[in-house]
Coordinates of C-alpha atoms in Angstrom, one line a residue:
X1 CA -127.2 97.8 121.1
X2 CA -123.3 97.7 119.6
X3 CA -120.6 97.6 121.7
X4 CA -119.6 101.2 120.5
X5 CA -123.2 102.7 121.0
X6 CA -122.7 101.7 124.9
X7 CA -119.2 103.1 124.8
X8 CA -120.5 106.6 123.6
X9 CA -123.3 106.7 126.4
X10 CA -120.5 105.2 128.8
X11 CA -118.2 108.1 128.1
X12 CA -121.4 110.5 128.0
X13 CA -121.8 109.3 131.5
X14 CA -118.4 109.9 133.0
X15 CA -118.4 113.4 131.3
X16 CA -121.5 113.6 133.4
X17 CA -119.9 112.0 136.3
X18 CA -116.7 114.4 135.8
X19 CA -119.0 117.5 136.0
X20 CA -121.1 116.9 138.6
X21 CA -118.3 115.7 141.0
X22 CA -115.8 118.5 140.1
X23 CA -118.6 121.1 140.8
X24 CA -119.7 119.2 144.2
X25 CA -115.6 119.1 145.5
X26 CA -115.6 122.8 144.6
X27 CA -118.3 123.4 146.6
X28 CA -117.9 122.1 149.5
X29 CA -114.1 122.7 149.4
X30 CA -114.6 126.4 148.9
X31 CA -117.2 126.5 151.6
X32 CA -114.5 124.8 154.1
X33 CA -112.2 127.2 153.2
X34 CA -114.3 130.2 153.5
X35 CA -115.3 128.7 157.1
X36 CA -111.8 128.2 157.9
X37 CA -110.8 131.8 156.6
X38 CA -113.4 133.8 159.0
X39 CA -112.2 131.6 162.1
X40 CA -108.1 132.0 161.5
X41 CA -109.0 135.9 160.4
X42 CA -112.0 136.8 161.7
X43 CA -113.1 138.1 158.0
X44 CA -115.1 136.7 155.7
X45 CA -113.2 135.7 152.6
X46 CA -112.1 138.4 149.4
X47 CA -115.6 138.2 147.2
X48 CA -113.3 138.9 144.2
X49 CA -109.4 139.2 145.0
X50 CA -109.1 141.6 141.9
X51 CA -110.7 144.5 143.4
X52 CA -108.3 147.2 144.8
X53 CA -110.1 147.5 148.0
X54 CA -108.8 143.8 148.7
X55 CA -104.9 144.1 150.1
X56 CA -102.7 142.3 147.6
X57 CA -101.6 139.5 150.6
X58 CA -105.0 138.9 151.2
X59 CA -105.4 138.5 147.7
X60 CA -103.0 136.1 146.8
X61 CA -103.1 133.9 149.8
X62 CA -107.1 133.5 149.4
X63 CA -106.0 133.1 145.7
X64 CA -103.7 130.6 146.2
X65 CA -105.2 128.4 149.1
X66 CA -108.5 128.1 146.8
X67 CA -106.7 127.0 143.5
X68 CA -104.7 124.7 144.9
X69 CA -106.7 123.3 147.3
X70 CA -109.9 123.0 144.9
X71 CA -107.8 121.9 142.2
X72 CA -107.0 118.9 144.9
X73 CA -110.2 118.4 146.0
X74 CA -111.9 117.8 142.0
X75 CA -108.6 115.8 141.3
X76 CA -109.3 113.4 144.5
X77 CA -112.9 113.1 143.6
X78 CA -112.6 112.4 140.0
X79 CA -110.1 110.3 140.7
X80 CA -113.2 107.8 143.1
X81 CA -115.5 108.5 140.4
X82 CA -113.2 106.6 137.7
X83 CA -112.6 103.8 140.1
X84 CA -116.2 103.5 140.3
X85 CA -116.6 103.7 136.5
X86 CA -114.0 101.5 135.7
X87 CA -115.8 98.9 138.3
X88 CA -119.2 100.1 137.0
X89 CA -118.0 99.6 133.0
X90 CA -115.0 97.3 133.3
X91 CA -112.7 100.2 131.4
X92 CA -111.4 103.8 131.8
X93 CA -113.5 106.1 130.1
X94 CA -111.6 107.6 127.0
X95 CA -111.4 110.6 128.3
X96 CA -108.6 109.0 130.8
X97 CA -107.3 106.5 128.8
X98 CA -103.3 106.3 129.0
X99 CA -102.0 107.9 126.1
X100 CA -99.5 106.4 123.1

C-alpha cells in the first residue's frame, strides 16, 4: 500500500473519529445540562428556545449555556482523540495540520 493510500484512509479515520466523538460530547454534555437545568429550576429544559411560549431569559440563557458549553465539550474531546491519532499514526491528521 503507498504511503499516500494510508494517509487518505488515516485522515478518513480521524474524520470518523471527529464525528463520532463531537456527537458523543454533545450528548452527554447536553444531557448534563438538561439534568442540571430541572435541579437549579425545577423545569425541564426550552425543547426549542425559538418558540414564543419560551420567555426570552429562559431562552437565551438555555441558548447560551448549551453553545458554549457543548462547543467546549467537542473541542476537549477532539482535542484526546488527535493525541491519540497522532500516537496511533505518528502525525496530525490534515485536517489539523498547522497552517502556512
Amino acid at each position: 500500500m503507498s504511503k499516500s493510500t494510508q494517509s487518505d484512509k488515516g485522515d478518513k479515520l480521524w474524520a470518523i473519529m471527529a464525528v463520532v466523538s463531537g456527537l458523543g460530547a454533545a450528548k452527554v454534555t447536553n444531557k448534563l445540562l438538561s439534568t442540571g437545568w430541572k435541579a437549579s429550576t425545577g423545569r425541564k429544559p426550552p425543547a426549542n428556545p425559538a418558540d414564543p411560549d419560551v420567555s426570552i431569559g429562559e431562552a437565551v440563557a438555555w441558548s447560551i449555556a448549551t453553545g458554549a458549553l457543548v462547543a467546549l465539550a467537542r473541542m476537549f474531546v477532539q482535542r484526546r482523540a488527535a493525541d491519540y491519532f497522532v500516537k496511533s499514526v505518528g502525525r496530525l491528521p490534515k485536517q489539523l495540520e498547522k497552517d502556512a
